[in-house]
XYZ file of C-alpha atoms in Angstrom:
576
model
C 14.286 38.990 17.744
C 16.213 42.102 18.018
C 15.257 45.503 16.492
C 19.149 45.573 15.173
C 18.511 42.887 13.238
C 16.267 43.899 10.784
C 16.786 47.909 10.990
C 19.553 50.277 12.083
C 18.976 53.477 13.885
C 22.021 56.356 14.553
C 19.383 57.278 17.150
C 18.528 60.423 16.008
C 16.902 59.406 12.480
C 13.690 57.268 12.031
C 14.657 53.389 11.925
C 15.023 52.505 8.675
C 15.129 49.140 7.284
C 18.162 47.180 6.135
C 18.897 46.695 2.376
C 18.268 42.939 2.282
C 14.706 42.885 3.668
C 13.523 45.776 1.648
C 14.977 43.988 -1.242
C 12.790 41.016 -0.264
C 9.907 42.994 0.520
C 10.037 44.588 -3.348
C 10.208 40.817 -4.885
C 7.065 39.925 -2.784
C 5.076 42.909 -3.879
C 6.410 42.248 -7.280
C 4.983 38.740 -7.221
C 2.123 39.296 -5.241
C 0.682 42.166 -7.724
C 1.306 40.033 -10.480
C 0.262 36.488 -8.532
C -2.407 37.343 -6.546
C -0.272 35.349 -3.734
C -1.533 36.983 -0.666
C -4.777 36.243 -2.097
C -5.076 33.059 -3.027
C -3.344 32.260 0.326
C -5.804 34.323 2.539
C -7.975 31.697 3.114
C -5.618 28.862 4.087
C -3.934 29.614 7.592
C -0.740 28.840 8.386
C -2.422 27.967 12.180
C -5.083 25.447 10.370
C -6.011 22.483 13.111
C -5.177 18.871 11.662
C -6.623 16.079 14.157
C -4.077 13.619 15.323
C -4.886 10.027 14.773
C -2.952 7.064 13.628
C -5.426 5.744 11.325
C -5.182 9.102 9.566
C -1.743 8.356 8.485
C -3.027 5.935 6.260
C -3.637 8.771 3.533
C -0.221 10.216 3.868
C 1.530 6.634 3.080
C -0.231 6.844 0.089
C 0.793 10.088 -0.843
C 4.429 9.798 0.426
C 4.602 7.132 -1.645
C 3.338 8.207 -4.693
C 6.467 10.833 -3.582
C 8.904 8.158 -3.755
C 7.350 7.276 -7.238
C 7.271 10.648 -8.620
C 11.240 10.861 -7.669
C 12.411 7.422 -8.916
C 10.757 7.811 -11.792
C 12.699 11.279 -12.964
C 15.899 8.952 -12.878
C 14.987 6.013 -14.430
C 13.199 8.027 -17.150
C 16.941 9.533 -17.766
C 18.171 5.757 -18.689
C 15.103 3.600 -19.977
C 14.649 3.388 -23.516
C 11.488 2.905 -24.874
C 11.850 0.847 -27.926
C 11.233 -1.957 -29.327
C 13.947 -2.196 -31.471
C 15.662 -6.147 -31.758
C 19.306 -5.386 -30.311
C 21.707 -8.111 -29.241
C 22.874 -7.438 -25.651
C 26.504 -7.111 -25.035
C 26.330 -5.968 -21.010
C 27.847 -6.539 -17.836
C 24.803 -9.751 -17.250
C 26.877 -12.252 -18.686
C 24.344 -15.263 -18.938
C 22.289 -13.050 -21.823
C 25.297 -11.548 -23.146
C 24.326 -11.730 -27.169
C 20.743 -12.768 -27.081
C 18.712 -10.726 -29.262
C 16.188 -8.594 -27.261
C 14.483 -5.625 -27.574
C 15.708 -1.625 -26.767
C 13.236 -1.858 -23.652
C 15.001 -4.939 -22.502
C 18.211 -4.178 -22.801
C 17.785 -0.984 -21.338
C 16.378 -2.195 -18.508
C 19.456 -4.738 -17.760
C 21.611 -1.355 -17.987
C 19.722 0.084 -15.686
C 19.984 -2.629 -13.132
C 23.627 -3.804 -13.561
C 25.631 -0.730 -15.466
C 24.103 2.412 -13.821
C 25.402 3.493 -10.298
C 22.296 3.255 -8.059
C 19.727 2.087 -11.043
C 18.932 -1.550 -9.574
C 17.846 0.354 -5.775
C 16.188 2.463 -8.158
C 14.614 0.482 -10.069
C 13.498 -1.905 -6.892
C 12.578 1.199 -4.713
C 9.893 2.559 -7.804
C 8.147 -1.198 -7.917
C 8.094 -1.190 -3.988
C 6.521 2.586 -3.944
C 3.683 1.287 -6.616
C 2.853 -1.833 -4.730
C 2.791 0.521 -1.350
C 0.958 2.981 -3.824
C -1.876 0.656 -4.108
C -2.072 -0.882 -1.204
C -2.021 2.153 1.212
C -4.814 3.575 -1.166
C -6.956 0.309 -0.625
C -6.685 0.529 3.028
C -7.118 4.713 3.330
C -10.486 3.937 1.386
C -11.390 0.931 3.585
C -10.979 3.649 6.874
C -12.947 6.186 4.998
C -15.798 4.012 4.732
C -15.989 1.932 7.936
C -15.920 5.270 9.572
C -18.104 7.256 8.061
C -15.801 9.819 6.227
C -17.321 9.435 2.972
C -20.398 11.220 4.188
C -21.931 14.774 3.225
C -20.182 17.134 2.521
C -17.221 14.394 1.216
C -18.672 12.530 -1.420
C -16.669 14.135 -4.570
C -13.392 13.090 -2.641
C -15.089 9.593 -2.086
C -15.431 9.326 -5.633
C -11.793 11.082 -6.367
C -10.013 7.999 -4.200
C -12.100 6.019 -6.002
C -10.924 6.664 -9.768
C -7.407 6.967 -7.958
C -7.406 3.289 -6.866
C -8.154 2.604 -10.563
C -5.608 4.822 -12.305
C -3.202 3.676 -9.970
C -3.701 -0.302 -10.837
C -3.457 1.188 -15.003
C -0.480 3.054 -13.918
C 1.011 0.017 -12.138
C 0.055 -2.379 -15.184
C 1.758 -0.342 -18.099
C 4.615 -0.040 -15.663
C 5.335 -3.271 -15.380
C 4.937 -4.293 -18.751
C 7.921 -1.856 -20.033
C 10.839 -3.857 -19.439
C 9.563 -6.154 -22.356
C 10.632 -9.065 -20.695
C 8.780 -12.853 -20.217
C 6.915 -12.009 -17.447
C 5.772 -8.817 -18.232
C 5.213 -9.506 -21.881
C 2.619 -12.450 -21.081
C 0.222 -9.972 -19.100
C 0.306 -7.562 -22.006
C -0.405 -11.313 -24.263
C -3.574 -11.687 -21.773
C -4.586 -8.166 -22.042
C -4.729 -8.475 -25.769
C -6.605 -11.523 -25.856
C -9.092 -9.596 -23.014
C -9.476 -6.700 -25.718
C -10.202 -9.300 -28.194
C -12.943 -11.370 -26.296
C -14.656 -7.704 -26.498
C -17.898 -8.815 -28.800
C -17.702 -7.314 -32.194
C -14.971 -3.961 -31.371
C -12.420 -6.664 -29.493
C -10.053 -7.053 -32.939
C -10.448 -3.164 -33.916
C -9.401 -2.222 -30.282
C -6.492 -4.529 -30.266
C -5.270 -2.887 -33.903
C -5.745 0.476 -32.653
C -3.505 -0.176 -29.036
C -0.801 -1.905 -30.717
C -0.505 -0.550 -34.317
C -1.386 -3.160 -35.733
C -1.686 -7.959 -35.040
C -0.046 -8.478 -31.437
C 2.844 -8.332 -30.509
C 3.689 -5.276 -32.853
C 6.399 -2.773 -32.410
C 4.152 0.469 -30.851
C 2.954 -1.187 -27.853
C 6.228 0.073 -24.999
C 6.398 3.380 -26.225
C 2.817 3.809 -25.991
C 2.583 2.273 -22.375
C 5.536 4.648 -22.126
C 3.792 7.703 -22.894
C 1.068 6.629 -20.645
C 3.306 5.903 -17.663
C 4.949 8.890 -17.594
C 2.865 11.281 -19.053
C -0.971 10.778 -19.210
C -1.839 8.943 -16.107
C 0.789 10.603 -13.537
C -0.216 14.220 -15.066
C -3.956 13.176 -14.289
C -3.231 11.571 -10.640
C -1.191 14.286 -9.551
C -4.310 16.877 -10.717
C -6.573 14.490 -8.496
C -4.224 14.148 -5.646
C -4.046 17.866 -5.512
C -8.025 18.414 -5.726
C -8.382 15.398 -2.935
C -5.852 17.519 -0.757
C -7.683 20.660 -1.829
C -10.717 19.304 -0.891
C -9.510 18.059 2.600
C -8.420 21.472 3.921
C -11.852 23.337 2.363
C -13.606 20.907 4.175
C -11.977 20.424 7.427
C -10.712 17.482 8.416
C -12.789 14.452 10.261
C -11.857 13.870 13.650
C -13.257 11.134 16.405
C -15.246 11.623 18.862
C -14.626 12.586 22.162
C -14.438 15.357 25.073
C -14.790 18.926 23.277
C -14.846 17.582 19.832
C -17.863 18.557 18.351
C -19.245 18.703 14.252
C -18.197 22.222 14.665
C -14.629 22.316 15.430
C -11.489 20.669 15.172
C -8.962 19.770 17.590
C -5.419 18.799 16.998
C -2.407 20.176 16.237
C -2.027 23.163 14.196
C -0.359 23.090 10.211
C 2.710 25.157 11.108
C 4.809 24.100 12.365
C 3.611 21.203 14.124
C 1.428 19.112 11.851
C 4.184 19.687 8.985
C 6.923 18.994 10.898
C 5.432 15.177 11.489
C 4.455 15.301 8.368
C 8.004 15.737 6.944
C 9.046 13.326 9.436
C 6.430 10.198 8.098
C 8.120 11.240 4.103
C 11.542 10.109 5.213
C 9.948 7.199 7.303
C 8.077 5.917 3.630
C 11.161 6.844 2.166
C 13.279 4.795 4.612
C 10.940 2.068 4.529
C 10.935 2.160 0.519
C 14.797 2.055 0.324
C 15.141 -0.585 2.784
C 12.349 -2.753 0.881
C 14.333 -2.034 -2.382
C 17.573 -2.945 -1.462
C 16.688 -6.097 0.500
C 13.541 -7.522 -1.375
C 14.189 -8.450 -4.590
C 11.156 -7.317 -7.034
C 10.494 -8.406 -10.833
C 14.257 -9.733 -12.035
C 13.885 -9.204 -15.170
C 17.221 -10.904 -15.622
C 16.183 -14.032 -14.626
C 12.877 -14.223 -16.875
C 14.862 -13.223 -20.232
C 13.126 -11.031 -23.455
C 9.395 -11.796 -24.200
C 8.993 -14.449 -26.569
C 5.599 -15.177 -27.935
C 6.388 -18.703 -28.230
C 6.906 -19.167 -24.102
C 4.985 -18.848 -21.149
C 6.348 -19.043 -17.851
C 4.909 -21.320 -15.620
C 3.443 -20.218 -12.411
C 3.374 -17.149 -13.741
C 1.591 -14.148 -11.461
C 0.697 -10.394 -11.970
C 1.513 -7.776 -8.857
C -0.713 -8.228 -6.289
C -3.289 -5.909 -7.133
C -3.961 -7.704 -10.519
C -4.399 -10.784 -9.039
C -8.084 -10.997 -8.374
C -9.318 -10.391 -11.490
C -6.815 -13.300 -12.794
C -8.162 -15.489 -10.148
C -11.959 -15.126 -11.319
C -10.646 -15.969 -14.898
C -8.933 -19.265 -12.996
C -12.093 -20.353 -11.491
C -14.921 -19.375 -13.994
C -16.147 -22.229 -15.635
C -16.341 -22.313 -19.874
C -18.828 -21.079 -20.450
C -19.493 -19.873 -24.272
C -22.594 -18.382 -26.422
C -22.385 -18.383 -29.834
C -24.939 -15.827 -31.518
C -25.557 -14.899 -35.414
C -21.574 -16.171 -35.936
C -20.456 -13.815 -33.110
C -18.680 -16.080 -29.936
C -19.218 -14.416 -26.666
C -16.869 -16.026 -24.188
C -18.594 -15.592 -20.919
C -15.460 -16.675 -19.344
C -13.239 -13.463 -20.118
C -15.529 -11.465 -20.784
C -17.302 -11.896 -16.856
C -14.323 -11.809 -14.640
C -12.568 -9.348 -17.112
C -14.407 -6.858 -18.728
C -17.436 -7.305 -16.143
C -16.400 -7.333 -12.805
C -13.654 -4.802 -11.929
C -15.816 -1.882 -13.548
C -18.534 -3.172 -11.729
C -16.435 -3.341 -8.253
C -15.651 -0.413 -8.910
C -19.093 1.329 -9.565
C -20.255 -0.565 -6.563
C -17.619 1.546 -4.955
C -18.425 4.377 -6.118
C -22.042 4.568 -5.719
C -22.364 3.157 -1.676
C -22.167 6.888 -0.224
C -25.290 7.615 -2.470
C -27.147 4.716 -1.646
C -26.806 5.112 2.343
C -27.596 8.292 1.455
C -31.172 8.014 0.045
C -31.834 5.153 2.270
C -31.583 6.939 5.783
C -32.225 10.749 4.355
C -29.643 11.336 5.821
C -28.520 15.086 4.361
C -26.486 16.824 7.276
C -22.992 17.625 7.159
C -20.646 14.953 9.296
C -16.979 16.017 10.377
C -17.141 13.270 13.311
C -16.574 9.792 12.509
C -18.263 6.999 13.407
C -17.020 3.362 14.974
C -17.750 0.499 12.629
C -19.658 -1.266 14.843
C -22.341 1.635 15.170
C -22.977 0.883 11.554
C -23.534 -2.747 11.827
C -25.031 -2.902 8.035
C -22.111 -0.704 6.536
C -19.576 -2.928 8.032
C -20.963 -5.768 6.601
C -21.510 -4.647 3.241
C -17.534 -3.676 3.025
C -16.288 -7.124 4.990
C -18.357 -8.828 1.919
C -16.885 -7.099 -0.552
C -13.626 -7.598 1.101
C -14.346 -11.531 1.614
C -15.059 -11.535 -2.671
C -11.798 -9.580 -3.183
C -10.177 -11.756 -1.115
C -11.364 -15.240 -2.174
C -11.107 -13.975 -5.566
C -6.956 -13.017 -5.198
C -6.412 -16.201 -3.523
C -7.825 -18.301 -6.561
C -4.975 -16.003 -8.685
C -2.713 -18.330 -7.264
C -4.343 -21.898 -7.329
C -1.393 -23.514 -8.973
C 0.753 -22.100 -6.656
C -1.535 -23.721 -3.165
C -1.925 -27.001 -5.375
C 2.013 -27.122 -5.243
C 2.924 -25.770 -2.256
C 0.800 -27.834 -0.063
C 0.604 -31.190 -2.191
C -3.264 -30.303 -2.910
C -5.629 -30.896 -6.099
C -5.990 -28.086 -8.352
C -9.358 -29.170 -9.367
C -10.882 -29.216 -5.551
C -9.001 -26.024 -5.075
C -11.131 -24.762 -8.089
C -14.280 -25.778 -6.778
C -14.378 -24.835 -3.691
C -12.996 -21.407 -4.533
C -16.193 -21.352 -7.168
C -18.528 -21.847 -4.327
C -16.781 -19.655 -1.560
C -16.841 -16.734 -3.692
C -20.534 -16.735 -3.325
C -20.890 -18.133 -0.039
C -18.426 -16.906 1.087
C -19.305 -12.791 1.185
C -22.762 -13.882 2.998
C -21.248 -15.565 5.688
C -18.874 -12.588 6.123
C -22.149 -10.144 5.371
C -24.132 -12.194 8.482
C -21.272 -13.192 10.914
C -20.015 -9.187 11.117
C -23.169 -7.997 11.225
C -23.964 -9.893 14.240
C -20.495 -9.155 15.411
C -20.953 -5.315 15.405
C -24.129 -5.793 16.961
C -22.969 -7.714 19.882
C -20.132 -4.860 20.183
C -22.960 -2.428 20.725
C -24.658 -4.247 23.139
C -21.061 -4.272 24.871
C -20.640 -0.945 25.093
C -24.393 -0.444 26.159
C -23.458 -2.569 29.292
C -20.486 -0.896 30.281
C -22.616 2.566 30.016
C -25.456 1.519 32.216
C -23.561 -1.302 34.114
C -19.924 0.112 34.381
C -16.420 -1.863 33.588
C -15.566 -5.636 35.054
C -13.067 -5.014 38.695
C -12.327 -8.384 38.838
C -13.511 -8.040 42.692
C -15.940 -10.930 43.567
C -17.842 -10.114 46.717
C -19.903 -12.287 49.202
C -22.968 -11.150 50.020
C -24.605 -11.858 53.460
C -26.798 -14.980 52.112
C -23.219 -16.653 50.882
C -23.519 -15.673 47.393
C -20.775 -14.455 44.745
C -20.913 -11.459 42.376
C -18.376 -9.297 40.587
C -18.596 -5.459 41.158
C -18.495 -3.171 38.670
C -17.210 0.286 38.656
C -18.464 3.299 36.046
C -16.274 3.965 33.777
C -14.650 7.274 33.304
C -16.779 10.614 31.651
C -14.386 11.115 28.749
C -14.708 7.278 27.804
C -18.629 7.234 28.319
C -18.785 10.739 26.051
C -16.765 8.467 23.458
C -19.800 5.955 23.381
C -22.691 8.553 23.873
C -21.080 11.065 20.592
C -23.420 9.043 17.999
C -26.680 9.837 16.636
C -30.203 7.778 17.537
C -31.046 5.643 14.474
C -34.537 5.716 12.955
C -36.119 3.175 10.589
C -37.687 5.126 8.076
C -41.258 4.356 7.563
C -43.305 4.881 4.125
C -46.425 6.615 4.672
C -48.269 4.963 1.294
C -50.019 6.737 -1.441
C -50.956 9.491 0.350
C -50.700 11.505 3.228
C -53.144 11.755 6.477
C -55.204 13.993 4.810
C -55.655 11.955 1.917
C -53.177 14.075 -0.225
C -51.623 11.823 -3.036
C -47.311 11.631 -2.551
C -45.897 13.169 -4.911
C -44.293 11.015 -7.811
C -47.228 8.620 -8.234
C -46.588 4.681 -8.231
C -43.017 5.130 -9.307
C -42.555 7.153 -5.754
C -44.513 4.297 -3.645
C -42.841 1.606 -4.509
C -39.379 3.757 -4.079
C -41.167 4.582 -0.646
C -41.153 0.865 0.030
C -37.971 -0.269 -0.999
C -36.589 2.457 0.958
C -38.160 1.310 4.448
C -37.111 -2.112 4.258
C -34.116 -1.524 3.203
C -34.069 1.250 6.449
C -35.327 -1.725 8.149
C -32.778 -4.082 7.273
C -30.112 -1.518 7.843
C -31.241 -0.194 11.349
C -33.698 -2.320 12.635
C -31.353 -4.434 15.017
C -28.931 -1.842 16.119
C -28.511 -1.033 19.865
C -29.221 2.399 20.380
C -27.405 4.362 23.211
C -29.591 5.238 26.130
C -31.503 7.933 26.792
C -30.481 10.979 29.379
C -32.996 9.203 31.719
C -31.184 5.359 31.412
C -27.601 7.012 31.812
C -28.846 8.949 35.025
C -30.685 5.984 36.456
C -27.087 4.086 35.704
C -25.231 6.647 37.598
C -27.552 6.374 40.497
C -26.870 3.201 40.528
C -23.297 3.018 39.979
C -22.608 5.311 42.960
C -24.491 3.258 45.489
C -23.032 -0.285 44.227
C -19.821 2.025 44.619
C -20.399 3.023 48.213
C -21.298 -0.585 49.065
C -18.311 -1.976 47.599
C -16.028 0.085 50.145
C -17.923 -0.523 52.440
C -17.733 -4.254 51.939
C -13.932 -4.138 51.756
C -13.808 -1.797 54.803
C -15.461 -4.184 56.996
C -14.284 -7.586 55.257
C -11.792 -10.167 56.851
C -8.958 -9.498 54.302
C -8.827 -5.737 55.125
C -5.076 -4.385 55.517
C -3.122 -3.378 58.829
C -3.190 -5.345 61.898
C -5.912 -7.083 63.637
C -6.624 -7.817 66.941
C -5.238 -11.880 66.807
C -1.784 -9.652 65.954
């Protein structure tokens, strides 16, 4: 830059500045002294290293998203109308044109067929929540198989955590707004739900929907929750998680100078933010293209909510779906006690399960935690197959979830493939406990085997694909070492011990502290250590990985050699 450009000089006077950047510079100490700008901004450099990964981009889907949902939302907020109000529609739709239907409704048919843009609108914010959700699901999954979750990251753990379930709230009140068939038979079940609540069900029905189902409070209380309470809190936790993630420093994998001390990547400016504003257009791209292809929730098609019907075949979004699908398969079961009815069959797959899920969630960094004693800091992550047991625990969970969705749409598999909806019902009641054991065993073993993999290309080398002849008219492959930055990638992990209880007391005969309570925690501890380490290939030692080298380079040495001398060596020969 030139020194004309931001001063002028008659070459006899001091340089002074021009008018426009003093100006500027005036504002800014105007702000900062009454801001505390420069302050608050000291800390975060502009030249802050970001790691480069593509699994890291799962995060930023999520919050792109949420993005998309935050903008589509301001516009359709401008048109919807909230009440419940019986109108008779007189739109552009002709096949409803004067049915009686609520404000909601009818709004929403303006939206989609009278307002320039509203149906891509309207299709783009139900794409962004289901893209919400999902990315969210599958950000957490990566944090966990690789370790992120660990010290110091366990408050951001538990942040994604209650974001996953204030986004499926969020996504449930939105899709009950337009009032319509569909939507208006999930907020029927979730009545009913709040009413198989023992004793409080009935009061917390009255008290969501002023009053006996279906009421006349219900949409513009979802209303206020959609667009008020539960984006005001996610954005506050989106902005803590992201908070969180710079204080912190961001994971990274291993590999050649990346160490639990630094980072290595691209820097924030302008690099890292110019990809970054690249990946918002591609969501945003993405989300249009979904929107104005894929046809989501038609309201049009379903008609108003009327108590009196029930569509058949009838399906939440996709992130409802599993807890519909335990309610499917769980049999009747019913206890009636001192003339209060507890229906085990809501009240289990409903009011049970996803808080439980959830606290399950929750509560794994903690309970790794304790068992290994494990309280260092991590800011490298770990492969999913050097943590055999953690693996496992998630594919079961994810086996559950999974069986669980797919019995949300029984009906749907009885039809579709000609089957019976009983032995669908069945079998899905036994696979969802068989089901996550077989995945808990089979990837267990899986990751295990992995290890040993990698353990033989460390002390064995990689598979040429050369088969040599040896002088006694055998065959044998060679294999070559494989390269320093790939072996560093399988060395950078820690040795694994199984922690051992010492009993009541100590050599010298010193009671442990706690008393009983602290033995048998003691015990449970070490076999749960046991079970979680005990069958894990460690990496070899500095005196295995030399002894491999050794090795290596002679098997090298004699494999030229071999081809030097052998019959199929290159150039010509002396029969040529």
């Amino acid at each position: 830059m030139k020194s004309a450009d931001v001063a002028s000089t008659n070459g006899t006077e001091p340089a002074t500045p021009k008018k426009g950047a003093k100006t500027a510079g005036v504002v800014a100490t105007w702000a900062d002294d009454r801001l505390g700008l420069a302050k608050a901004t000291k800390g975060m450099s502009l030249r802050k290293v970001f790691p480069d990964h593509w699994s890291f981009m799962l995060g930023e889907i999520a919050l792109w998203s949420f993005v998309v949902l935050l903008l589509t939302g301001v516009f359709l907020t401008l048109f919807f109308d909230p009440s419940m109000a019986e109108v008779q529609y007189n739109g552009s739709y002709d096949p409803l044109r004067g049915v009686h239907m609520s404000r909601a409704m009818a709004s929403t048919l303006e939206i989609s067929f009278d307002v320039r843009g509203g149906l891509l609108m309207r299709q783009m914010h139900h794409w962004a929540a289901m893209i919400f959700i999902a990315a969210m699901m599958i950000h957490l999954l990566r944090v966990y198989l690789t370790g992120a979750f660990r010290k110091p990251r366990e408050i951001n753990w538990i942040i994604g955590c209650t974001l996953l379930l204030l986004g499926t709230i969020e996504g449930f009140t939105g899709y009950s707004l337009p009032d319509d068939l569909l939507s208006g038979t999930g907020v029927r079940a979730a009545d009913g739900f709040m009413k198989a609540s023992p004793v409080i069900g009935t009061y917390m029905s009255f008290f969501l929907f002023g009053g006996e189902f279906p009421g006349d409070q219900i949409i513009p209380r979802f209303y206020a929750i959609h667009i008020l309470l539960i984006p005001g809190i996610l954005l506050a936790l989106i902005t803590f998680h992201l908070i969180l993630v710079v204080y912190h420093k961001h994971t990274q994998w291993p590999g050649p100078g990346k160490t639990e001390e630094n980072v290595v990547g691209p820097p924030l400016m302008p690099i890292y933010m110019a990809k970054a504003g690249g990946f918002f257009f591609i969501v945003f791209g993405m989300t249009a293209l979904l929107g104005g292809l894929f046809t989501l929730n038609p309201v049009w098609k379903f008609g108003p909510y009327d108590p009196s019907k029930v569509t058949a075949g009838s399906q939440p979004d996709w992130y409802m779906g599993w807890p519909d699908g335990l309610l499917r398969i769980i049999p009747p079961w019913e206890t009636h006690i001192w003339g209060v009815t507890f229906s085990w069959n809501i009240i289990l797959p409903i009011l049970v399960m996803p808080p439980l899920m959830l606290t399950v969630l929750i509560v794994l960094p903690f309970i790794e935690s304790w068992i290994t004693g494990d309280k260092r800091e991590h800011h490298l992550l770990q492969r999913p197959r050097n943590a055999p047991t953690r693996t496992a625990v998630m594919a079961a969970l994810i086996t559950f979830y999974g069986l669980s969705w797919a019995a949300g749409g029984n009906d749907i598999i009885a039809i579709k493939m000609h089957l019976s909806i009983n032995q669908i019902t069945y079998f899905l009641r036994g696979a969802v406990i068989i089901g996550p054991i077989l995945a808990f065993i089979i990837t267990r073993r899986w990751c295990i085997s992995l290890q040993r993999h990698d353990e033989g290309k460390l002390l064995h080398g990689y598979e040429t694909g050369v088969i040599v002849r040896s002088p006694d008219g055998g065959y044998a492959e060679k294999h070559l070492p494989i390269s320093e930055a790939a072996a560093y990638t399988l060395t950078a992990r820690d040795r694994e011990e199984v922690y051992s209880s010492n009993g009541a007391a100590d050599e010298a005969g010193v009671a442990a502290p706690g008393g009983k309570k602290a033995e048998i925690a003691n015990k449970v501890r070490g076999k749960l250590s046991e079970l979680m380490y005990a069958d894990n290939v460690q990496k070899p030692t500095a005196e295995e990985l030399h002894d491999a080298q050794h090795h290596a380079d002679h098997e090298l040495h004699e494999l030229e050699n071999q081809i030097a001398s052998g019959p199929n060596q290159h150039g010509p020969t002396s029969d040529h």
